[in-house]
Amino acid sequence: MADKQISLPAKLINGGIAGLIGVTCVFPIDLAKTRLQNQQNGLYTSLSDCLIKTIRSEGYFGMYRGAAVNLTLVTPEKAIKLAANDFFRQQLSKDGKLTLVKEMLAGCGAGTCQVIVTTPMEMLKIQLQDAGRIEAQRKLMPETVAAGTLETKSPTAIQLTRELFREKGIAGLYKGLGATLLRDVPFSMIYFPLFANLNNLGKRGKEGPAPFYVSFISGCLAGSTAAVAVNPVDVIKTRLQSLNRGSTEDTYSGVTDCIRKILKSEGPSAFLKGAYCRALVIAPLFGIAQVIYFLGVGEIILSYLPKRDK
């Protein structure tokens, strides 16, 4: 991605296509990650246990709850993230060599830009993904659900959006914005410089581009490393954005309150819940993204579009 100059439209297309392919491949693992991070009662013991129980209670397509929201919004989200990083890298390298600090600043800018789309996307996705966990608790662990609570049909993304708008306005969709920034900005500050430097190690000579498999492996390694590094903040964000909780589960008023209650009731290890799931989600997502950039899919698509006469 850093080896060649790519037009902005091509960057947006590449980021969007990579996001669509990646989300389709890893969404069931992302669902398991959300449920593992949210639970406080031991309903699920592992990634495989969560997926097996999900299939048994909700069917195969239960693993794709909330996928429609992600597939709709992941294109602008990934496009903004990847294109913004390239833009900031180009701007910061105009006066000479792109140092590690400048690479981190570019990643910071990319992470800040993407939360415009990421926060509402995650807000809706988490409600849809976690609805099955609440239903499973009702059946398997009824003592964790408030007495007299009626079983309700899982809402759609449109219904959730309308409800949040009606009750809290646009701020309802941006609940957890601070935690999202605390996750995505450090993630991008780690991921993009790490990817660029790993990718440079596989270049053919000083000027030649790295082979596509090097870009893929670099994307996977950088993505999984950054994902695990920021997982504690991801746990906090997931808890803050979850609207429905079991009767025995804590509720949180903010980031500080969430940290305090998690430490008190679950201990420090709770901040690593779903870490390996998140690594399994992020690694292929960014590996695929780098391959799409390397293959120049966006440029190929643009080459087939009619060009304007100057």
Coordinates of C-alpha atoms in Angstrom, one line a residue:
M1 CA 0.0 0.0 0.0
A2 CA 2.9 2.3 0.7
D3 CA 4.8 1.2 -2.3
K4 CA 2.9 3.1 -5.0
Q5 CA 0.8 6.2 -5.5
I6 CA -2.8 5.3 -5.7
S7 CA -5.7 7.7 -6.6
L8 CA -8.2 8.5 -3.9
P9 CA -11.1 6.8 -5.8
A10 CA -9.0 3.7 -6.1
K11 CA -8.2 3.8 -2.4
L12 CA -11.8 4.0 -1.5
I13 CA -12.8 1.1 -3.8
N14 CA -9.9 -1.0 -2.5
G15 CA -10.8 -0.4 1.1
G16 CA -14.5 -1.0 0.6
I17 CA -14.0 -4.3 -1.3
A18 CA -11.5 -5.5 1.3
G19 CA -13.9 -4.7 4.1
L20 CA -16.8 -6.6 2.4
I21 CA -14.7 -9.7 1.8
G22 CA -13.1 -9.7 5.2
V23 CA -16.3 -9.2 7.2
T24 CA -18.1 -12.0 5.3
C25 CA -15.2 -14.4 6.1
V26 CA -14.7 -13.6 9.8
F27 CA -18.1 -12.3 11.1
P28 CA -19.0 -15.4 13.1
I29 CA -15.7 -15.0 15.1
D30 CA -16.6 -11.3 15.7
L31 CA -20.0 -12.3 17.0
A32 CA -18.3 -14.8 19.4
K33 CA -15.9 -12.1 20.5
T34 CA -18.7 -9.7 21.4
R35 CA -20.6 -12.3 23.4
L36 CA -17.5 -13.5 25.2
Q37 CA -16.6 -9.9 26.1
N38 CA -20.1 -9.0 27.3
Q39 CA -20.8 -12.1 29.4
Q40 CA -20.3 -12.0 33.2
N41 CA -21.8 -15.4 34.1
G42 CA -19.8 -18.0 32.3
L43 CA -22.4 -18.9 29.7
Y44 CA -19.7 -19.5 27.1
T45 CA -16.4 -21.1 27.9
S46 CA -14.5 -20.5 24.6
L47 CA -14.8 -19.4 21.0
S48 CA -15.9 -22.9 19.9
D49 CA -18.4 -23.3 22.7
C50 CA -20.0 -20.0 21.8
L51 CA -20.3 -20.8 18.1
I52 CA -21.7 -24.3 18.9
K53 CA -24.3 -22.9 21.3
T54 CA -25.2 -20.2 18.8
I55 CA -25.8 -22.7 16.0
R56 CA -27.9 -24.9 18.3
S57 CA -30.1 -22.2 19.6
E58 CA -30.3 -19.8 16.6
G59 CA -29.3 -21.9 13.6
Y60 CA -26.4 -21.3 11.2
F61 CA -27.4 -17.8 10.2
G62 CA -27.5 -16.9 13.9
M63 CA -23.8 -16.5 13.6
Y64 CA -24.4 -13.6 11.2
R65 CA -26.6 -11.5 13.4
G66 CA -25.7 -7.9 12.7
A67 CA -23.8 -8.7 9.6
A68 CA -26.1 -6.5 7.4
V69 CA -25.1 -3.5 9.5
N70 CA -21.4 -4.3 9.1
L71 CA -21.6 -5.0 5.4
T72 CA -23.4 -1.8 4.8
L73 CA -21.1 0.5 6.8
V74 CA -17.8 -1.4 6.6
T75 CA -17.2 0.0 3.1
P76 CA -17.1 3.7 4.2
E77 CA -15.3 2.7 7.4
K78 CA -12.5 0.8 5.9
A79 CA -12.3 3.2 3.0
I80 CA -11.9 6.2 5.3
K81 CA -9.3 4.4 7.5
L82 CA -7.0 3.2 4.7
A83 CA -7.4 6.3 2.5
A84 CA -6.9 8.7 5.5
N85 CA -3.7 6.9 6.5
D86 CA -2.3 7.1 3.0
F87 CA -3.3 10.8 2.9
F88 CA -1.6 11.7 6.2
R89 CA 1.5 9.7 5.3
Q90 CA 1.8 11.6 2.0
Q91 CA 1.4 14.9 3.7
L92 CA 3.8 14.2 6.5
S93 CA 6.5 12.8 4.1
K94 CA 6.6 15.9 1.9
D95 CA 9.5 17.5 3.7
G96 CA 11.7 14.4 3.7
K97 CA 11.8 10.9 5.2
L98 CA 8.8 9.5 6.9
T99 CA 10.0 8.8 10.5
L100 CA 8.3 6.3 12.9
V101 CA 6.8 9.2 14.8
K102 CA 5.3 10.6 11.6
E103 CA 4.0 7.1 10.8
M104 CA 2.3 7.0 14.2
L105 CA 0.8 10.5 13.7
A106 CA -0.6 9.3 10.3
G107 CA -2.2 6.3 12.0
C108 CA -3.6 8.6 14.7
G109 CA -5.2 10.7 12.1
A110 CA -6.7 7.7 10.3
G111 CA -8.1 6.3 13.6
T112 CA -9.7 9.6 14.5
C113 CA -11.3 10.0 11.1
Q114 CA -12.8 6.5 11.0
V115 CA -14.8 6.8 14.3
I116 CA -17.4 8.9 12.4
V117 CA -18.6 5.7 10.9
T118 CA -17.2 3.1 13.3
T119 CA -19.1 4.3 16.4
P120 CA -22.7 4.0 15.1
M121 CA -21.8 0.8 13.2
E122 CA -20.5 -0.8 16.3
M123 CA -23.4 0.5 18.4
L124 CA -26.0 -1.2 16.2
K125 CA -23.9 -4.3 15.5
I126 CA -23.3 -5.0 19.2
Q127 CA -27.0 -4.9 20.1
L128 CA -27.9 -7.3 17.3
Q129 CA -25.0 -9.7 18.1
D130 CA -25.6 -9.7 21.8
A131 CA -29.4 -10.3 21.5
G132 CA -28.8 -14.0 21.1
R133 CA -26.7 -14.1 24.3
I134 CA -29.6 -12.6 26.3
E135 CA -32.0 -15.2 24.8
A136 CA -29.6 -18.0 25.5
Q137 CA -29.3 -16.8 29.1
R138 CA -33.1 -16.9 29.4
K139 CA -33.2 -20.5 28.3
L140 CA -30.0 -21.9 29.9
M141 CA -29.5 -19.6 32.9
P142 CA -32.9 -18.2 33.8
E143 CA -31.7 -17.0 37.2
T144 CA -29.6 -14.3 35.4
V145 CA -32.6 -12.7 33.7
A146 CA -35.0 -10.5 35.7
A147 CA -38.1 -12.2 36.9
G148 CA -41.2 -11.4 34.8
T149 CA -39.2 -10.3 31.8
L150 CA -41.0 -11.2 28.7
E151 CA -39.2 -12.8 25.7
T152 CA -39.2 -10.3 22.9
K153 CA -38.4 -10.6 19.2
S154 CA -34.9 -9.4 18.3
P155 CA -35.1 -5.9 16.8
T156 CA -33.8 -5.0 13.4
A157 CA -31.1 -2.4 12.8
I158 CA -33.7 0.1 11.4
Q159 CA -35.8 -0.4 14.5
L160 CA -32.8 0.1 16.8
T161 CA -31.8 3.3 14.9
R162 CA -35.3 4.7 15.1
E163 CA -35.5 4.0 18.8
L164 CA -32.1 5.5 19.6
F165 CA -33.0 8.6 17.5
R166 CA -36.4 9.0 19.3
E167 CA -35.0 8.6 22.8
K168 CA -31.5 10.3 22.6
G169 CA -31.2 11.8 19.1
I170 CA -27.9 11.5 17.2
A171 CA -26.0 11.1 20.5
G172 CA -27.7 7.7 21.0
L173 CA -25.8 6.3 18.0
Y174 CA -22.6 7.7 19.3
K175 CA -22.7 6.2 22.7
G176 CA -19.2 5.0 23.6
L177 CA -17.5 7.5 21.2
G178 CA -14.8 8.2 23.8
A179 CA -14.0 4.5 24.2
T180 CA -14.0 4.0 20.5
L181 CA -11.5 6.7 20.1
L182 CA -9.4 5.2 22.8
R183 CA -9.4 1.9 20.9
D184 CA -9.1 3.0 17.3
V185 CA -6.5 5.7 17.6
P186 CA -3.9 3.5 19.4
F187 CA -4.8 0.6 17.1
S188 CA -4.0 2.7 14.0
M189 CA -0.9 4.1 15.6
I190 CA 0.4 0.5 16.1
Y191 CA -0.9 -1.1 13.0
F192 CA 0.1 1.2 10.1
P193 CA 3.7 1.8 11.1
L194 CA 4.2 -1.9 12.0
F195 CA 2.7 -3.0 8.7
A196 CA 4.9 -0.6 6.7
N197 CA 8.1 -1.7 8.4
L198 CA 7.3 -5.4 8.2
N199 CA 6.4 -4.9 4.5
N200 CA 9.6 -3.1 3.8
L201 CA 11.6 -6.2 5.1
G202 CA 10.1 -8.2 2.2
K203 CA 10.8 -5.8 -0.6
R204 CA 12.7 -7.0 -3.7
G205 CA 15.7 -4.6 -3.5
K206 CA 15.5 -1.1 -2.3
E207 CA 12.9 0.2 -4.7
G208 CA 11.0 -2.9 -5.7
P209 CA 7.6 -3.7 -4.2
A210 CA 7.1 -6.5 -1.7
P211 CA 5.5 -9.7 -3.0
F212 CA 1.8 -10.0 -2.3
Y213 CA 2.3 -12.8 0.2
V214 CA 4.6 -10.5 2.2
S215 CA 1.9 -7.8 2.2
F216 CA -0.6 -10.4 3.3
I217 CA 1.5 -11.8 6.2
S218 CA 2.6 -8.3 7.2
G219 CA -1.1 -7.2 7.4
C220 CA -2.0 -10.3 9.4
L221 CA 0.9 -9.9 11.9
A222 CA 0.4 -6.1 12.3
G223 CA -3.4 -6.5 12.6
S224 CA -3.3 -9.2 15.2
T225 CA -0.6 -7.4 17.3
A226 CA -2.5 -4.2 17.3
A227 CA -5.8 -6.0 18.1
V228 CA -4.5 -7.7 21.1
A229 CA -2.7 -4.6 22.3
V230 CA -6.0 -2.6 22.4
N231 CA -8.3 -5.4 23.5
P232 CA -8.8 -4.1 27.1
V233 CA -10.3 -0.9 25.6
D234 CA -12.4 -3.0 23.2
V235 CA -13.9 -4.8 26.2
I236 CA -14.8 -1.5 27.8
K237 CA -16.3 -0.2 24.6
T238 CA -18.4 -3.3 24.1
R239 CA -19.7 -3.1 27.6
L240 CA -20.5 0.6 27.4
Q241 CA -22.4 0.2 24.1
S242 CA -24.5 -2.8 25.2
L243 CA -28.0 -1.6 26.1
N244 CA -29.4 -4.9 27.4
R245 CA -27.9 -6.5 30.4
G246 CA -28.9 -9.5 32.5
S247 CA -30.3 -8.9 36.0
T248 CA -27.1 -10.0 37.6
E249 CA -24.8 -8.1 35.3
D250 CA -23.3 -4.7 36.0
T251 CA -24.3 -1.5 34.2
Y252 CA -21.8 1.3 33.5
S253 CA -21.9 5.1 33.5
G254 CA -18.6 5.7 31.7
V255 CA -15.1 4.5 31.0
T256 CA -13.8 5.0 34.5
D257 CA -16.9 3.4 36.1
C258 CA -16.6 0.4 33.7
I259 CA -12.9 -0.1 34.5
R260 CA -13.5 0.0 38.3
K261 CA -16.5 -2.4 38.2
I262 CA -14.7 -4.9 35.9
L263 CA -11.6 -4.9 38.2
K264 CA -13.8 -5.4 41.3
S265 CA -16.1 -8.1 40.1
E266 CA -14.1 -10.0 37.4
G267 CA -10.4 -9.1 37.9
P268 CA -7.8 -7.9 35.4
S269 CA -8.1 -11.0 33.3
A270 CA -11.5 -9.8 32.1
F271 CA -9.9 -7.1 30.0
L272 CA -8.4 -9.9 27.8
K273 CA -11.8 -11.5 27.1
G274 CA -12.1 -12.3 23.4
A275 CA -8.5 -11.2 22.7
Y276 CA -7.7 -14.2 20.6
C277 CA -11.1 -13.9 18.8
R278 CA -10.3 -10.3 18.0
A279 CA -6.8 -11.3 16.7
L280 CA -8.5 -13.9 14.5
V281 CA -10.9 -11.3 13.2
I282 CA -8.5 -8.5 12.6
A283 CA -5.6 -10.4 11.1
P284 CA -7.4 -11.7 8.0
L285 CA -9.3 -8.4 7.6
F286 CA -6.2 -6.4 7.2
G287 CA -4.3 -9.2 5.4
I288 CA -7.0 -9.2 2.8
A289 CA -7.0 -5.4 2.6
Q290 CA -3.3 -5.3 1.8
V291 CA -3.7 -8.0 -0.9
I292 CA -6.6 -6.0 -2.5
Y293 CA -4.3 -2.9 -2.6
F294 CA -1.4 -4.9 -4.0
L295 CA -3.5 -6.4 -6.8
G296 CA -4.9 -2.9 -7.6
V297 CA -8.5 -4.0 -7.8
G298 CA -9.7 -0.4 -7.5
E299 CA -7.5 0.7 -10.4
I300 CA -8.8 -2.2 -12.5
I301 CA -12.4 -1.3 -11.8
L302 CA -11.8 2.4 -12.6
S303 CA -10.1 1.4 -15.9
Y304 CA -13.4 0.0 -17.1
L305 CA -15.3 3.1 -16.4
P306 CA -15.8 5.7 -19.2
K307 CA -13.4 8.6 -18.9
R308 CA -14.6 12.2 -19.1
D309 CA -13.4 14.2 -22.0
K310 CA -11.2 17.1 -20.8

